[in-house]
Amino acid sequence: MTGSALTESLRETLACFGDAGEPRTTTEVADQLDLGRRSTYSRLEQLVEHDRIETKKVGASARVWWRPPSAADRSTSDGEPPPGAKFPVSDVLDDAEIGLFVIDADLEIAQLNETAEQYFGLERERVLGQNKRDLIRDQLAPAVADGTSFADTVLAAYEDNTYIEQFECRVTASENRQTRWLKHQSKPIESGTYAGGRIELYYDITDQKRSERAHRTERALLERVLESSPIGIGIFDADGKVRRVNQRFAEYLGLGGDDPTTYVLGDVPLFDEDGEEIPYAERPAARVLATGESVADQHIQVDSDDGQTRWLSANAEPLDDGVIVTTADITQLKAQAQRLERQHDDLEAELEAVFERIDDAFYALDDDLRFTYVNDRAETLLGHSESELLGRNIWQALSIPDDDPLRDRYETALATQTATSFERYAAPLDIWEIVSVYPSESGLSVYATDITERKRHERQLRERETSLERTTELLEQSQQLASVGAWELDLTDDPPDLHWTDEVYRIFERSADQGVDLEWVLDHLPPKDRDHLNEALDRAIEDGDSYDIENRIITAAGDQRWIRSIGEPVRDDGEIIALRGAAQDITERKEYEQVLERQREQLAALNNLNDVVRSITDEVIDQSTRSEIEQVACERLAEAESYLFAWIGDVDIASQTVTLRTEAGVEGYLDNITISADPDDERSKGPTGRAILDGEIQTTQDIEADSRHDPWRDHIEQYGFRSSAAIPIIYEDTVYGVLNVYADRPNAFEGKERAVISQLGEVIGHAIAATERKRALMSDDVVELQFRIRDIFDVTGADAPADGSIKIDHTVPIENDEFLVYGTVAEDAIESLDGLVDALPHWTAVTYRTTDGMTNFELRLSEPPVLSTLASLGGAVKSAVIDDNGYQMTLHLAPGADIRQVIDAVQTTYPTAELLKHRQTTRPDTTAERVRHVLTDELTDRQRAALDAAYHAGFFEWPRDASGEEIADSLEIAPATFHQHLRRAQKKIFESLLSRPTTA
């Protein structure tokens, strides 16, 4: 094929070779091309066939490739071989990659090649002629791991030199040799110069041994994954028949004592979340087989052997020729705790990777390619005796077709004087062989090895490797589906050597190229979890205890995850040599459990809070003082299971700081700390200060992360709470103080719990306001405040004359902080009153009514600052007059009311207001006397008779027991007369009752 055009890919590959004769390995070329080794090997073979490069096998399975020099550089002009070429047999023996000893009949070493020297660290000059028994005793046996057994076996063959001996041995390393595994093969020499002696061959099988060990290790590790997987795994073909199921899968489906390998998809009834049997077509595996699409987390029910119902989470993933199904027992999760368990596939049976005995053949050809020498094995290999081949051309003797590449290889080697080695299938002989061709001046030396058996084993090995790759791929898919990986800690190394499967690397978000060790793992665990894992490892290593724990990790990317770690000790002759186990990412499950736990806590807290709020609401109604109301509220909150402690404080007007009124569940919480209500003070930025200033509930969901608590952090850490709520105690815009509640759980005051507990501020505020009003009504002792505002019309900017007088007699609160004010006004002061209504924003409207020569008015007020404050504290307006002396008002409050708050309200609304009096006095209650006076002195006899008859006849009941007409008939008067007497009597009674100031 010399000179034929190369494809682009072959030209790219040829460009990887630089100077002629510089050898390169397959791996080196593959790395340069960034191509797979198998594809690279195929390209290189094609370049050899195009005569662009040459190749040679090195070691047991390696191969090198090089670009040959030009024909002119490699031979003389007349085509003769270069002078001084050696006899080809010696070259072949020295270049062979098989160690060779030839022993004569006296057991003296007649020949050995360079490979044998290299394998055993020998020097040919010292060894030739030496007795082989001595060499074995002095040099070979000490070089072999089990020297005694080696010597006994070889010497036994010398004693009975009639059979072929073969075995394996391991050469240990020294200064002049490497550690390697060798296969020994020897047989007697039956003819020729060394008849009666033996020939010994040593094949390097080191790579084979390493491959076998690697396969065993990988197989054991993957097998462990499947054994320790906490989930059920089943692999089925397209017909639904079992290819592989693990024990957990059989257990979950309730197969019991049945052989799980006989199970077929659909044999066991599955039920949905409503308990209805799931049709086969809607089951996970059937859906995947029908659509080719994955099914994830389908929840199903299965009846177990013990009559209980097991909940399973099923996942199914399509395969090329079937489906893989994983099942996890989520029964406990359905009962409010999710537990996921996964397991992996069993690996297939152990791979066989032992090469059969390799036999060797040798023959020589002259420059016309005629046989000049054929050994016994070559006779067998070629199918002809030596006498039939000597002197005959190889092509005619063996009937080699004209287009057989063998012709080109032999002729090229002879022409270029370049050795070559290749594998080929010899069709006439129906064998595979390795042919090594070594040219010389007299012809070719050909070294051939029948590798038919090896090829068969290699094919089987490839098939098994393909199967193993397939199984590994399935296992990796299972790992990814279940987020389960395997690990092994080899305790025979110091420090212990840690191995992970790919899934564990994925869980830790670390590249497999970076590797991992135990120290790295421990560094990526929070302190408590690190101690937990260390304790488990110590018990496993020292006491042989298995463990199954859950702990947090910090991934290489800095994320926090939860994993479940299972570990079991591995023993060898009773000694623990390793730990093996599985790691499963359970982050989603833990997060869900935390959400459930948080919801449970919130529900319990909400129920508990509702009970507390109802209890507080019921109890504060019965309390007679503000202190008792506040104490009941704090005590009930502190007694609740959901909260640690509570306290109530109010604002000291002078210092603008929060002072403690009462507390429960704690002592001295406010000792040695200052909370301000001054908006310019940094100490007012906390929840308590903001609740007072903004009049809205302030919550802290996690005290550790809330910077508003920083000014007091050293103080509050000792109390162990995680969240808090500061609830302003308000009634009709009056802030009585702040209620603080604390819980030992984070996020305690969210959603409904926040809404419910915020109502406490209104409940307590309303109760305090009612108590203050009640006390103001019931007490004869009052605090009297008298104010005067000079030039009220100038102060308010009212454009009206200051004539006449305006007298306020009574105030009536309605709703939405609005009031009706009743009074009298002089005729010449009506214009002044209208001017004040226009000037003051909270005086919204006024109406007039003239009765008995007097002008009465009804004034509507909306959110009046002074009256609103006075009403919230249970106070009343005793008198208020506006005349040419200004605006004078006298106010009454209960002795315990916040007097400062009223004074501030007046002076803020009217900056020129003067406080004329501030005294405590006793107000006489003459209500009863006034009522008796009316009944005995002011009512006429007819009015008294009408009132008594109406009362006793049930006129005031609802519905009425008697109508006005019926009572009038009884009194023998007209109905109109009856109603006139009754109305006048009622008016006189109400005047006696309402003539004194009333609370707002």
Short mmCIF file of C-alpha atoms in Angstrom, two decimals, residues 121-498:
data_model
loop_
_atom_site.label_atom_id
_atom_site.label_comp_id
_atom_site.label_asym_id
_atom_site.label_seq_id
_atom_site.Cartn_x
_atom_site.Cartn_y
_atom_site.Cartn_z
CA GLY A 121 19.75 -9.34 37.38
CA LEU A 122 22.40 -11.73 35.95
CA GLU A 123 25.63 -11.22 34.02
CA ARG A 124 25.91 -13.54 31.03
CA GLU A 125 29.70 -13.97 31.19
CA ARG A 126 29.50 -15.23 34.78
CA VAL A 127 26.51 -17.44 34.23
CA LEU A 128 27.43 -19.29 31.02
CA GLY A 129 28.87 -22.71 31.81
CA GLN A 130 27.66 -22.55 35.41
CA ASN A 131 25.72 -25.47 36.84
CA LYS A 132 22.07 -24.54 36.83
CA ARG A 133 21.49 -26.06 40.27
CA ASP A 134 24.09 -23.70 41.72
CA LEU A 135 22.62 -20.73 39.89
CA ILE A 136 19.18 -21.55 41.28
CA ARG A 137 20.49 -21.90 44.80
CA ASP A 138 22.78 -18.84 44.77
CA GLN A 139 21.00 -16.32 42.55
CA LEU A 140 17.62 -17.31 41.21
CA ALA A 141 15.92 -18.62 44.36
CA PRO A 142 16.98 -15.56 46.46
CA ALA A 143 15.55 -13.33 43.73
CA VAL A 144 12.12 -15.00 43.88
CA ALA A 145 9.54 -14.24 46.57
CA ASP A 146 9.01 -17.92 47.48
CA GLY A 147 12.52 -19.08 46.69
CA THR A 148 12.27 -22.48 48.35
CA SER A 149 9.17 -23.52 46.41
CA PHE A 150 10.71 -22.13 43.22
CA ALA A 151 13.91 -24.11 43.69
CA ASP A 152 12.07 -27.33 44.61
CA THR A 153 9.84 -27.15 41.54
CA VAL A 154 12.62 -26.40 39.04
CA LEU A 155 15.07 -28.93 40.50
CA ALA A 156 12.36 -31.58 40.48
CA ALA A 157 12.03 -31.09 36.72
CA TYR A 158 15.79 -31.63 36.37
CA GLU A 159 15.59 -34.91 38.29
CA ASP A 160 12.86 -36.24 36.01
CA ASN A 161 13.66 -34.57 32.72
CA THR A 162 10.70 -36.08 30.89
CA TYR A 163 7.84 -33.57 31.26
CA ILE A 164 6.90 -29.97 30.60
CA GLU A 165 6.84 -27.76 33.69
CA GLN A 166 5.03 -24.45 34.04
CA PHE A 167 4.20 -22.20 37.00
CA GLU A 168 4.14 -18.54 38.07
CA CYS A 169 6.60 -16.75 40.33
CA ARG A 170 7.33 -13.22 41.52
CA VAL A 171 10.81 -11.70 41.23
CA THR A 172 11.59 -9.20 43.97
CA ALA A 173 13.31 -5.89 43.34
CA SER A 174 17.00 -5.16 43.89
CA GLU A 175 19.57 -2.73 42.54
CA ASN A 176 19.88 -4.57 39.22
CA ARG A 177 16.36 -5.92 38.72
CA GLN A 178 12.73 -4.89 38.99
CA THR A 179 9.82 -6.50 40.72
CA ARG A 180 7.82 -8.48 38.20
CA TRP A 181 5.64 -11.52 37.83
CA LEU A 182 6.97 -14.26 35.53
CA LYS A 183 5.43 -17.33 34.01
CA HIS A 184 7.95 -20.20 33.92
CA GLN A 185 7.70 -22.80 31.15
CA SER A 186 10.31 -25.48 30.52
CA LYS A 187 10.62 -28.76 28.65
CA PRO A 188 13.32 -31.33 27.84
CA ILE A 189 15.49 -30.99 24.71
CA GLU A 190 15.09 -34.28 22.86
CA SER A 191 17.51 -33.78 19.93
CA GLY A 192 20.33 -31.68 18.64
CA THR A 193 23.40 -30.35 20.34
CA TYR A 194 21.73 -30.00 23.74
CA ALA A 195 19.75 -33.24 23.69
CA GLY A 196 19.16 -34.42 27.24
CA GLY A 197 19.13 -30.84 28.51
CA ARG A 198 16.23 -28.45 29.03
CA ILE A 199 15.04 -25.15 27.64
CA GLU A 200 13.44 -22.70 30.09
CA LEU A 201 11.29 -19.72 29.09
CA TYR A 202 10.12 -16.87 31.36
CA TYR A 203 7.18 -14.69 30.23
CA ASP A 204 6.57 -11.30 31.87
CA ILE A 205 2.95 -11.34 33.15
CA THR A 206 3.25 -8.34 35.51
CA ASP A 207 0.67 -6.21 33.70
CA GLN A 208 -1.72 -9.15 33.65
CA LYS A 209 -1.34 -9.60 37.42
CA ARG A 210 -1.89 -5.89 38.07
CA SER A 211 -4.99 -5.92 35.88
CA GLU A 212 -6.37 -8.93 37.74
CA ARG A 213 -5.75 -7.28 41.11
CA ALA A 214 -7.34 -4.01 39.97
CA HIS A 215 -10.37 -5.90 38.72
CA ARG A 216 -10.71 -7.80 42.00
CA THR A 217 -10.46 -4.60 44.03
CA GLU A 218 -13.01 -2.81 41.88
CA ARG A 219 -15.28 -5.81 41.93
CA ALA A 220 -15.12 -6.08 45.72
CA LEU A 221 -15.79 -2.37 46.16
CA LEU A 222 -18.77 -2.34 43.81
CA GLU A 223 -20.13 -5.53 45.38
CA ARG A 224 -19.96 -3.80 48.74
CA VAL A 225 -21.95 -0.88 47.36
CA LEU A 226 -24.77 -3.20 46.39
CA GLU A 227 -24.64 -5.06 49.74
CA SER A 228 -24.75 -1.89 51.81
CA SER A 229 -27.21 0.06 49.67
CA PRO A 230 -30.26 0.99 51.80
CA ILE A 231 -32.68 0.92 48.85
CA GLY A 232 -34.31 -1.78 46.78
CA ILE A 233 -32.92 -2.12 43.27
CA GLY A 234 -34.27 -4.23 40.44
CA ILE A 235 -33.09 -4.50 36.86
CA PHE A 236 -35.52 -5.97 34.35
CA ASP A 237 -35.42 -6.72 30.65
CA ALA A 238 -37.96 -5.42 28.15
CA ASP A 239 -40.25 -8.40 28.90
CA GLY A 240 -40.36 -7.54 32.60
CA LYS A 241 -38.20 -10.50 33.63
CA VAL A 242 -35.62 -10.14 36.38
CA ARG A 243 -32.03 -9.57 35.42
CA ARG A 244 -30.92 -8.65 38.93
CA VAL A 245 -32.70 -7.68 42.16
CA ASN A 246 -31.20 -7.16 45.56
CA GLN A 247 -32.53 -8.52 48.83
CA ARG A 248 -34.02 -5.15 49.82
CA PHE A 249 -36.09 -5.05 46.62
CA ALA A 250 -37.48 -8.52 47.31
CA GLU A 251 -38.22 -7.54 50.93
CA TYR A 252 -40.03 -4.35 49.92
CA LEU A 253 -42.26 -6.19 47.46
CA GLY A 254 -43.07 -8.86 50.05
CA LEU A 255 -41.66 -11.73 47.98
CA GLY A 256 -40.90 -13.58 51.22
CA GLY A 257 -39.40 -17.01 50.70
CA ASP A 258 -40.05 -16.95 46.95
CA ASP A 259 -37.11 -17.00 44.58
CA PRO A 260 -36.84 -13.31 43.55
CA THR A 261 -35.30 -14.26 40.22
CA THR A 262 -38.66 -15.73 39.14
CA TYR A 263 -40.45 -12.44 39.78
CA VAL A 264 -41.93 -10.74 36.72
CA LEU A 265 -43.08 -7.13 36.63
CA GLY A 266 -46.74 -7.04 37.59
CA ASP A 267 -46.70 -10.16 39.81
CA VAL A 268 -47.17 -8.16 43.03
CA PRO A 269 -50.17 -5.81 43.33
CA LEU A 270 -49.24 -2.17 43.96
CA PHE A 271 -51.61 0.46 45.35
CA ASP A 272 -51.75 4.22 44.97
CA GLU A 273 -52.07 6.76 47.75
CA ASP A 274 -55.84 6.20 47.86
CA GLY A 275 -55.40 2.45 48.31
CA GLU A 276 -56.60 1.67 44.78
CA GLU A 277 -54.65 -0.96 42.87
CA ILE A 278 -52.44 0.63 40.23
CA PRO A 279 -53.00 -0.78 36.71
CA TYR A 280 -49.86 -2.32 35.28
CA ALA A 281 -49.60 0.32 32.54
CA GLU A 282 -49.44 3.08 35.18
CA ARG A 283 -46.69 1.49 37.28
CA PRO A 284 -43.22 3.05 37.16
CA ALA A 285 -41.45 0.29 35.22
CA ALA A 286 -44.31 -0.17 32.76
CA ARG A 287 -44.45 3.57 32.10
CA VAL A 288 -40.73 3.67 31.38
CA LEU A 289 -40.89 0.63 29.09
CA ALA A 290 -43.82 2.20 27.23
CA THR A 291 -42.57 5.80 26.91
CA GLY A 292 -38.80 5.61 27.36
CA GLU A 293 -39.04 8.47 29.86
CA SER A 294 -37.83 8.41 33.44
CA VAL A 295 -40.24 8.17 36.37
CA ALA A 296 -39.20 9.74 39.65
CA ASP A 297 -40.59 9.51 43.18
CA GLN A 298 -43.88 7.70 42.47
CA HIS A 299 -45.38 6.86 45.86
CA ILE A 300 -46.92 3.39 46.06
CA GLN A 301 -48.21 0.99 48.74
CA VAL A 302 -47.34 -2.68 49.08
CA ASP A 303 -48.78 -5.25 51.48
CA SER A 304 -45.90 -6.80 53.43
CA ASP A 305 -45.64 -10.35 54.75
CA ASP A 306 -46.62 -9.31 58.27
CA GLY A 307 -49.90 -7.83 57.08
CA GLN A 308 -48.69 -4.26 57.40
CA THR A 309 -48.73 -1.72 54.58
CA ARG A 310 -45.37 -0.45 53.41
CA TRP A 311 -45.04 2.86 51.58
CA LEU A 312 -42.44 2.98 48.82
CA SER A 313 -40.99 5.75 46.68
CA ALA A 314 -40.30 4.22 43.27
CA ASN A 315 -38.01 5.56 40.58
CA ALA A 316 -37.54 4.01 37.16
CA GLU A 317 -34.96 4.78 34.51
CA PRO A 318 -34.88 3.43 30.96
CA LEU A 319 -32.03 1.20 29.83
CA ASP A 320 -31.13 0.26 26.28
CA ASP A 321 -32.85 -3.09 26.62
CA GLY A 322 -34.89 -2.83 29.79
CA VAL A 323 -35.52 -0.75 32.87
CA ILE A 324 -33.92 -0.17 36.27
CA VAL A 325 -36.27 0.31 39.20
CA THR A 326 -35.28 1.64 42.61
CA THR A 327 -37.54 1.58 45.66
CA ALA A 328 -37.14 3.32 49.01
CA ASP A 329 -39.16 2.60 52.14
CA ILE A 330 -40.86 5.88 53.00
CA THR A 331 -43.31 4.42 55.52
CA GLN A 332 -41.78 6.35 58.38
CA LEU A 333 -41.74 9.52 56.26
CA LYS A 334 -45.50 9.16 55.74
CA ALA A 335 -45.69 9.11 59.53
CA GLN A 336 -43.71 12.37 59.59
CA ALA A 337 -40.10 11.31 59.09
CA GLN A 338 -38.61 10.56 55.71
CA ARG A 339 -36.04 7.80 55.47
CA LEU A 340 -34.53 6.96 52.13
CA GLU A 341 -32.55 3.77 51.55
CA ARG A 342 -30.78 2.77 48.41
CA GLN A 343 -28.76 -0.24 47.37
CA HIS A 344 -26.83 -1.10 44.29
CA ASP A 345 -26.63 -3.90 41.78
CA ASP A 346 -24.64 -6.98 42.43
CA LEU A 347 -21.68 -7.25 40.15
CA GLU A 348 -21.52 -10.14 37.72
CA ALA A 349 -19.32 -13.15 38.36
CA GLU A 350 -15.60 -12.55 38.63
CA LEU A 351 -13.79 -11.85 35.41
CA GLU A 352 -11.38 -14.49 34.17
CA ALA A 353 -8.20 -12.82 32.94
CA VAL A 354 -5.68 -15.61 32.85
CA PHE A 355 -3.85 -16.17 29.64
CA GLU A 356 -3.25 -19.73 28.55
CA ARG A 357 0.15 -21.17 27.87
CA ILE A 358 1.96 -19.52 25.01
CA ASP A 359 3.99 -21.76 22.70
CA ASP A 360 6.80 -20.41 20.51
CA ALA A 361 8.15 -21.32 17.05
CA PHE A 362 11.28 -20.32 15.11
CA TYR A 363 12.35 -20.65 11.52
CA ALA A 364 15.00 -19.02 9.25
CA LEU A 365 14.76 -17.93 5.60
CA ASP A 366 17.54 -17.05 3.18
CA ASP A 367 17.55 -13.96 1.00
CA ASP A 368 15.29 -15.75 -1.50
CA LEU A 369 12.87 -16.49 1.33
CA ARG A 370 13.63 -20.21 1.33
CA PHE A 371 13.52 -22.22 4.53
CA THR A 372 16.96 -22.91 6.02
CA TYR A 373 15.87 -23.90 9.57
CA VAL A 374 12.61 -25.02 11.22
CA ASN A 375 12.28 -26.01 14.91
CA ASP A 376 9.82 -28.50 16.34
CA ARG A 377 7.20 -25.94 17.37
CA ALA A 378 7.45 -24.30 13.95
CA GLU A 379 6.75 -27.66 12.34
CA THR A 380 3.60 -27.93 14.42
CA LEU A 381 2.64 -24.32 13.85
CA LEU A 382 3.17 -24.44 10.07
CA GLY A 383 1.69 -27.88 9.63
CA HIS A 384 4.71 -29.28 7.76
CA SER A 385 7.79 -31.20 8.79
CA GLU A 386 11.23 -29.65 8.51
CA SER A 387 12.13 -32.01 5.63
CA GLU A 388 9.08 -30.80 3.70
CA LEU A 389 10.03 -27.16 4.11
CA LEU A 390 13.84 -26.90 3.86
CA GLY A 391 14.94 -25.33 0.57
CA ARG A 392 11.42 -24.34 -0.46
CA ASN A 393 10.14 -20.79 -0.88
CA ILE A 394 7.83 -19.89 1.98
CA TRP A 395 5.09 -18.58 -0.29
CA GLN A 396 4.88 -21.79 -2.35
CA ALA A 397 5.45 -24.13 0.56
CA LEU A 398 2.67 -22.62 2.67
CA SER A 399 0.41 -21.54 -0.24
CA ILE A 400 0.38 -17.90 0.88
CA PRO A 401 -1.96 -15.87 -1.39
CA ASP A 402 -0.47 -13.06 -3.44
CA ASP A 403 -2.50 -10.41 -1.62
CA ASP A 404 -1.57 -11.60 1.88
CA PRO A 405 -0.01 -8.67 3.81
CA LEU A 406 2.58 -11.17 5.13
CA ARG A 407 4.36 -11.05 1.79
CA ASP A 408 4.73 -7.28 1.96
CA ARG A 409 5.93 -7.34 5.58
CA TYR A 410 8.64 -9.97 4.96
CA GLU A 411 9.85 -8.36 1.72
CA THR A 412 9.87 -4.88 3.33
CA ALA A 413 11.81 -6.12 6.35
CA LEU A 414 14.37 -7.78 4.05
CA ALA A 415 14.65 -4.76 1.78
CA THR A 416 14.84 -2.15 4.56
CA GLN A 417 16.74 -4.30 7.04
CA THR A 418 14.24 -3.13 9.65
CA ALA A 419 12.86 -5.55 12.22
CA THR A 420 9.11 -5.75 12.56
CA SER A 421 6.61 -7.52 14.78
CA PHE A 422 2.90 -7.93 14.26
CA GLU A 423 -0.10 -10.04 15.02
CA ARG A 424 -1.95 -11.83 12.26
CA TYR A 425 -4.60 -14.40 11.63
CA ALA A 426 -3.23 -17.24 9.51
CA ALA A 427 -6.28 -18.46 7.63
CA PRO A 428 -4.69 -21.60 6.15
CA LEU A 429 -3.67 -22.68 9.66
CA ASP A 430 -6.74 -21.21 11.37
CA ILE A 431 -4.59 -19.68 14.10
CA TRP A 432 -3.64 -16.30 15.50
CA GLU A 433 0.06 -15.65 15.86
CA ILE A 434 2.58 -13.00 16.81
CA VAL A 435 5.25 -12.84 14.14
CA SER A 436 8.55 -11.12 14.89
CA VAL A 437 10.78 -10.69 11.81
CA TYR A 438 14.48 -9.87 12.19
CA PRO A 439 16.43 -9.23 8.94
CA SER A 440 20.15 -9.95 8.45
CA GLU A 441 22.60 -10.08 5.54
CA SER A 442 21.74 -13.71 4.88
CA GLY A 443 17.94 -13.51 5.10
CA LEU A 444 15.24 -13.41 7.76
CA SER A 445 14.88 -14.92 11.20
CA VAL A 446 11.21 -15.40 12.10
CA TYR A 447 9.99 -15.88 15.65
CA ALA A 448 6.32 -16.95 15.80
CA THR A 449 4.04 -17.55 18.75
CA ASP A 450 0.68 -19.19 18.55
CA ILE A 451 -1.60 -16.79 20.40
CA THR A 452 -4.90 -18.35 19.38
CA GLU A 453 -5.74 -19.22 22.96
CA ARG A 454 -4.64 -15.82 24.14
CA LYS A 455 -6.82 -14.17 21.52
CA ARG A 456 -9.74 -16.26 22.64
CA HIS A 457 -9.16 -15.22 26.25
CA GLU A 458 -8.67 -11.60 25.21
CA ARG A 459 -11.98 -11.70 23.38
CA GLN A 460 -13.62 -13.19 26.44
CA LEU A 461 -11.90 -10.58 28.59
CA ARG A 462 -13.18 -7.79 26.33
CA GLU A 463 -16.65 -9.23 26.51
CA ARG A 464 -16.40 -9.47 30.28
CA GLU A 465 -14.94 -5.97 30.50
CA THR A 466 -17.82 -4.72 28.35
CA SER A 467 -20.19 -6.50 30.68
CA LEU A 468 -18.39 -5.06 33.69
CA GLU A 469 -18.53 -1.59 32.16
CA ARG A 470 -22.23 -2.11 31.55
CA THR A 471 -22.75 -3.30 35.11
CA THR A 472 -20.68 -0.39 36.42
CA GLU A 473 -22.71 2.02 34.31
CA LEU A 474 -25.93 0.56 35.70
CA LEU A 475 -24.50 0.80 39.19
CA GLU A 476 -23.49 4.42 38.66
CA GLN A 477 -26.99 5.17 37.38
CA SER A 478 -28.36 3.54 40.52
CA GLN A 479 -26.00 5.62 42.64
CA GLN A 480 -27.14 8.83 40.97
CA LEU A 481 -30.82 7.91 41.26
CA ALA A 482 -30.41 7.13 44.95
CA SER A 483 -27.69 9.73 45.71
CA VAL A 484 -25.76 6.85 47.28
CA GLY A 485 -22.03 6.33 46.89
CA ALA A 486 -19.54 3.85 48.33
CA TRP A 487 -16.30 4.39 50.19
CA GLU A 488 -13.43 2.37 51.63
CA LEU A 489 -10.85 3.33 54.24
CA ASP A 490 -7.74 1.12 53.93
CA LEU A 491 -6.20 0.85 57.41
CA THR A 492 -3.13 -1.02 56.20
CA ASP A 493 -1.68 2.26 54.90
CA ASP A 494 -0.28 4.99 57.11
CA PRO A 495 -2.09 7.31 57.01
CA PRO A 496 -5.20 5.30 56.07
CA ASP A 497 -6.00 5.49 52.36
CA LEU A 498 -9.54 6.66 51.52
#
